[in-house]
Coordinates of C-alpha atoms in Angstrom, one line a residue:
Chain A
M1 CA -39.2 20.6 -5.2
K2 CA -37.3 23.8 -3.9
P3 CA -36.0 26.0 -6.1
S4 CA -32.3 26.9 -6.0
R5 CA -29.2 28.9 -6.8
L6 CA -27.5 28.0 -10.2
Q7 CA -24.4 29.9 -10.3
D8 CA -23.9 29.5 -13.9
G9 CA -26.9 31.6 -14.8
H10 CA -29.6 29.0 -14.8
Q11 CA -32.4 28.5 -12.8
A12 CA -32.3 24.8 -11.2
F13 CA -34.6 22.6 -8.8
D14 CA -33.1 20.2 -6.2
P15 CA -32.4 16.7 -7.3
P16 CA -34.3 14.8 -4.7
A17 CA -32.9 13.4 -1.8
Q18 CA -30.6 9.8 -2.6
S19 CA -30.5 9.2 0.8
T20 CA -32.1 9.1 4.2
M21 CA -28.7 9.6 6.0
P22 CA -27.7 12.8 7.8
T23 CA -26.1 15.7 6.5
A24 CA -23.5 17.9 8.0
Q25 CA -26.2 20.2 8.5
T26 CA -27.9 18.1 11.2
F27 CA -24.9 16.7 12.7
D28 CA -23.3 19.8 13.1
A29 CA -25.7 22.1 14.6
G30 CA -25.4 25.7 14.0
E31 CA -25.7 28.4 11.1
P32 CA -27.4 27.0 7.8
L33 CA -25.6 25.6 5.4
K34 CA -25.2 27.5 2.1
E35 CA -26.3 25.8 -0.9
I36 CA -25.2 26.3 -4.7
V37 CA -26.2 24.1 -7.2
V38 CA -24.2 24.3 -10.5
R39 CA -24.3 22.1 -13.8
N40 CA -22.4 19.0 -14.1
N41 CA -19.4 20.5 -16.1
L42 CA -15.8 21.2 -14.5
A43 CA -16.1 24.9 -15.5
A44 CA -19.4 25.6 -13.3
A45 CA -17.6 23.5 -10.7
K46 CA -15.1 25.8 -10.0
L47 CA -18.0 28.4 -9.2
P48 CA -18.6 26.9 -5.5
E49 CA -15.2 26.5 -5.0
E50 CA -14.2 30.3 -5.7
A51 CA -17.2 31.2 -3.4
I52 CA -16.0 28.8 -0.6
M53 CA -12.1 29.8 -1.0
R54 CA -13.1 33.3 -0.7
E55 CA -14.8 32.7 2.7
V56 CA -11.7 30.4 3.9
M57 CA -9.3 33.6 3.1
A58 CA -11.4 35.9 5.0
A59 CA -12.3 33.6 7.9
G60 CA -8.5 33.7 8.3
Y61 CA -7.2 30.0 7.7
G62 CA -3.7 29.7 7.3
E63 CA -1.9 28.3 3.9
E64 CA -1.9 24.9 4.6
D65 CA -5.4 24.7 5.7
A66 CA -6.6 26.7 2.7
F67 CA -4.7 24.3 0.3
A68 CA -6.4 21.1 1.9
I69 CA -9.6 22.8 1.6
K70 CA -9.2 24.0 -2.0
L71 CA -7.7 20.6 -3.0
S72 CA -10.4 18.3 -1.1
L73 CA -13.2 20.3 -2.7
E74 CA -11.5 19.7 -6.2
E75 CA -11.3 16.0 -5.9
A76 CA -14.8 16.0 -4.3
M77 CA -16.3 18.0 -7.3
T78 CA -14.4 16.0 -9.8
N79 CA -15.4 12.8 -8.5
A80 CA -18.9 14.2 -8.5
V81 CA -19.0 15.4 -12.2
R82 CA -17.1 12.8 -13.7
H83 CA -17.6 9.6 -11.4
G84 CA -21.2 10.3 -10.1
N85 CA -23.1 12.0 -12.7
R86 CA -20.9 10.3 -15.5
N87 CA -20.3 13.7 -17.3
D88 CA -24.1 14.2 -17.8
P89 CA -24.9 17.4 -18.6
D90 CA -28.2 17.2 -17.7
K91 CA -27.4 16.3 -14.3
R92 CA -26.6 18.8 -11.1
V93 CA -23.9 18.8 -8.4
V94 CA -25.3 20.4 -5.2
V95 CA -22.8 21.9 -2.8
R96 CA -23.9 23.3 0.6
Y97 CA -21.1 24.5 2.9
R98 CA -20.4 27.0 6.2
V99 CA -17.3 28.4 6.8
T100 CA -16.5 30.0 10.0
P101 CA -13.2 30.9 11.9
Q102 CA -13.5 27.5 13.7
K103 CA -14.0 25.4 11.0
T104 CA -15.6 24.6 7.3
V105 CA -17.8 22.1 6.3
I106 CA -18.7 21.2 2.7
T107 CA -20.9 18.7 1.5
V108 CA -21.1 18.1 -2.5
R109 CA -23.8 15.7 -3.4
D110 CA -24.3 14.1 -7.2
E111 CA -27.1 12.5 -8.5
G112 CA -25.6 9.3 -9.4
G113 CA -26.1 5.5 -7.9
G114 CA -23.4 6.4 -5.1
F115 CA -20.5 4.0 -4.7
I116 CA -19.2 2.1 -1.8
P117 CA -15.6 3.9 -0.8
E118 CA -14.5 1.1 0.8
R119 CA -14.1 -0.7 -2.3
V120 CA -11.8 2.0 -3.7
P121 CA -8.3 0.4 -4.0
D122 CA -5.5 1.7 -1.8
C123 CA -3.4 3.9 -4.7
T124 CA -0.6 4.3 -1.7
L125 CA 0.3 0.6 -2.1
P126 CA 3.0 -0.6 -4.2
E127 CA 0.7 -2.5 -6.3
N128 CA -1.7 0.3 -6.8
I129 CA 1.5 3.3 -7.0
E130 CA 1.5 3.7 -10.7
R131 CA -2.4 3.6 -11.4
P132 CA -2.9 6.9 -13.0
C133 CA -6.6 7.4 -11.2
G134 CA -8.2 6.5 -8.1
R135 CA -6.1 9.4 -5.5
G136 CA -9.1 11.7 -4.9
I137 CA -10.4 9.7 -2.0
M138 CA -7.1 9.2 -0.2
L139 CA -6.1 12.8 -0.8
M140 CA -9.8 13.9 0.9
R141 CA -8.6 11.6 3.7
A142 CA -5.5 12.8 4.3
Y143 CA -6.2 16.6 4.0
M144 CA -9.3 17.2 5.6
T145 CA -10.1 16.7 9.5
E146 CA -13.2 14.6 8.4
V147 CA -14.3 12.7 5.6
S148 CA -17.6 11.0 5.3
F149 CA -20.3 9.5 2.9
N150 CA -24.2 9.3 3.0
E151 CA -25.5 5.7 3.0
S152 CA -25.9 5.6 -0.8
G153 CA -22.1 7.1 -1.4
N154 CA -23.4 9.8 -3.4
E155 CA -22.7 12.5 -1.2
V156 CA -19.1 13.5 0.6
I157 CA -19.2 15.5 3.7
L158 CA -15.7 17.2 4.1
I159 CA -14.6 18.9 7.7
K160 CA -11.5 21.0 7.9
V161 CA -10.8 22.3 11.4
N162 CA -8.7 25.7 11.4
Q163 CA -5.3 24.9 12.5
S164 CA -3.8 28.1 12.6
Chain B
M1 CA 6.4 42.9 12.6
K2 CA 3.3 40.2 12.1
M3 CA 2.6 39.7 8.8
S4 CA -1.4 39.6 7.7
R5 CA -2.8 36.5 5.9
A6 CA -2.9 38.6 2.6
Q7 CA 0.7 38.9 2.8
V8 CA 2.0 35.5 3.3
P9 CA 3.6 34.6 0.3
G10 CA 2.2 31.9 -1.9
L11 CA -1.5 32.7 -0.1
K12 CA -3.1 33.6 -3.5
R13 CA -6.8 35.0 -3.4
T14 CA -7.3 33.5 -7.2
D15 CA -5.7 31.0 -9.2
R16 CA -3.1 32.0 -11.2
P17 CA -3.8 30.3 -15.1
L18 CA -1.8 27.0 -15.8
T19 CA 1.2 27.7 -17.8
I20 CA 3.0 24.7 -19.8
Q21 CA 6.1 25.2 -21.3
V22 CA 8.1 22.4 -23.3
E23 CA 12.1 22.8 -24.0
R24 CA 13.6 20.1 -26.0
H25 CA 17.4 18.8 -25.2
E26 CA 17.7 15.8 -27.8
E27 CA 16.5 12.9 -25.9
A28 CA 15.1 15.0 -23.0
A29 CA 12.2 17.4 -22.6
V30 CA 12.0 20.2 -19.7
I31 CA 8.5 20.9 -19.4
R32 CA 7.8 24.2 -17.2
L33 CA 4.3 24.3 -15.6
G34 CA 3.4 27.3 -13.7
G35 CA 0.3 28.8 -12.1
S36 CA -2.4 26.1 -10.9
C37 CA -3.1 23.1 -12.4
T38 CA -7.2 22.7 -11.7
M39 CA -9.5 20.3 -12.4
E40 CA -11.0 22.0 -15.7
V41 CA -7.4 22.3 -17.0
S42 CA -5.3 19.5 -15.7
S43 CA -6.1 17.7 -18.7
Q44 CA -4.0 19.6 -20.6
V45 CA -1.0 18.5 -18.4
R46 CA -1.6 15.0 -19.6
H47 CA -1.4 15.5 -22.9
A48 CA 1.5 17.5 -22.8
I49 CA 3.5 14.7 -20.8
V50 CA 2.0 11.9 -22.6
G51 CA 2.5 13.5 -26.0
L52 CA 6.3 14.0 -25.3
A53 CA 6.1 10.3 -24.1
N54 CA 4.9 9.2 -27.5
E55 CA 8.3 10.7 -29.0
E56 CA 12.1 9.5 -28.7
I57 CA 12.3 11.4 -25.7
R58 CA 14.1 9.2 -22.5
L59 CA 13.9 11.9 -20.0
I60 CA 11.1 14.6 -18.9
V61 CA 12.2 17.0 -16.4
L62 CA 9.0 18.8 -14.7
D63 CA 10.1 21.8 -13.2
L64 CA 7.4 22.9 -11.1
S65 CA 9.1 25.5 -9.5
D66 CA 6.3 28.4 -10.7
L67 CA 3.5 25.6 -10.1
D68 CA 1.0 26.7 -7.0
F69 CA -1.6 23.9 -7.4
I70 CA -2.1 20.4 -8.8
D71 CA -4.9 17.9 -8.2
S72 CA -5.0 14.4 -8.7
N73 CA -5.9 14.3 -12.3
G74 CA -2.8 16.1 -12.9
L75 CA -0.8 13.9 -11.1
G76 CA -2.4 11.1 -13.4
G77 CA -1.2 12.6 -16.2
V78 CA 2.1 12.5 -14.9
I79 CA 1.7 8.9 -14.1
A80 CA 0.8 8.2 -17.4
G81 CA 3.4 9.9 -19.2
H82 CA 5.9 7.5 -16.6
L83 CA 4.2 4.5 -18.2
K84 CA 4.3 5.5 -21.1
L85 CA 8.3 6.5 -20.7
R86 CA 9.2 3.1 -18.9
H87 CA 8.5 1.4 -22.4
Q88 CA 11.6 2.8 -23.5
R89 CA 13.6 3.0 -20.3
G90 CA 12.9 6.4 -19.9
S91 CA 12.0 8.7 -16.6
I92 CA 10.0 11.7 -15.3
R93 CA 12.1 13.9 -12.5
V94 CA 10.8 16.4 -10.9
V95 CA 12.4 20.0 -10.1
N96 CA 11.8 22.0 -7.5
P97 CA 8.0 21.6 -6.2
S98 CA 6.6 24.1 -3.7
P99 CA 6.6 22.9 -0.2
A100 CA 2.9 22.2 -0.5
I101 CA 3.3 20.2 -3.6
T102 CA 6.7 18.1 -2.2
E103 CA 3.9 17.2 0.7
L104 CA 1.6 16.1 -1.8
L105 CA 3.8 13.8 -3.7
G106 CA 4.6 12.7 -0.5
V107 CA 1.5 11.8 1.0
T108 CA 0.7 10.1 -2.7
K109 CA 3.8 8.4 -2.4
L110 CA 4.8 9.3 -5.6
T111 CA 8.4 10.4 -4.7
Q112 CA 9.0 6.8 -4.8
I113 CA 8.8 6.6 -8.6
F114 CA 9.5 10.4 -9.4
P115 CA 12.8 11.8 -8.0
I116 CA 13.0 15.3 -7.0
F117 CA 15.9 17.5 -7.7
P118 CA 16.9 20.8 -6.1
D119 CA 17.3 22.4 -9.6
L120 CA 17.3 21.8 -13.6
A121 CA 21.0 21.2 -14.0
S122 CA 21.6 18.1 -11.4
A123 CA 18.1 17.0 -13.1
L124 CA 19.5 17.2 -16.3
A125 CA 22.9 15.8 -15.5
A126 CA 21.8 12.5 -13.4
P127 CA 22.5 9.2 -15.7
V128 CA 19.9 8.0 -17.9
E129 CA 19.4 4.4 -17.8
P130 CA 21.0 2.8 -21.0
K131 CA 19.2 2.7 -24.2
P132 CA 17.5 -1.0 -25.1
P133 CA 19.8 -2.3 -27.5
A134 CA 18.1 -2.0 -31.2
R135 CA 16.6 -5.7 -32.3

């Protein structure tokens, strides 16, 4: 296994790949994606967000695009920590990203068994609108240019084209 | 003069900490949210709203004038409070959200259950559903 940077001060190793599906790195040729591996808690999950948002601001994205990327990344990290890794402190979340002035590509992978996105109820339907949870995927799809998942459902790929 | 990105109002390089201020008005309460309601702190919003909804409060007015950001868990906390209040024919009203949060409420269709008011006075003045008769 390849050692990875762990941003909360500990060394970690990449978890084994859960799928053979291509990640954003392979279907979006360009510079390699940067990688940050964090422990599975919401405080540690802020670290990749802060790193990515610094690059987004420096790359000249507008306020609306920056809000969209931040919101989608928060939702992806929350899903990974809470639902994918089930709040297990021994698990990790792997974030890979590349920010250019043209577009931002982010992948978030957890160590869970994945899920089937199509089975998540549409929380904008009248019968679901009062559900207190389940809006994360819908928000990612509403705010990002492209959202996809690997085959096993434990990795989300987020792409935002700079609109400004 | 063209503004640089760093000068655009509301474009912040770091999150401002979440602030929650509660003010009681007999059967109503005003909750002022400020800063960023992000994933690691959004449960605080749920606790504040649901805690008030468990009391004899009929109306919660959420003043979002100073709120920069809220995630889906924060929105879920508002919905949880709404579900509690509904049992006592109470409701939640939203005051003066930013354009980004107004859009977020629209995208999620939560504007269908949370009316938006331009200011605190109008939100507090709008009639509340009559209290159910005591059994």
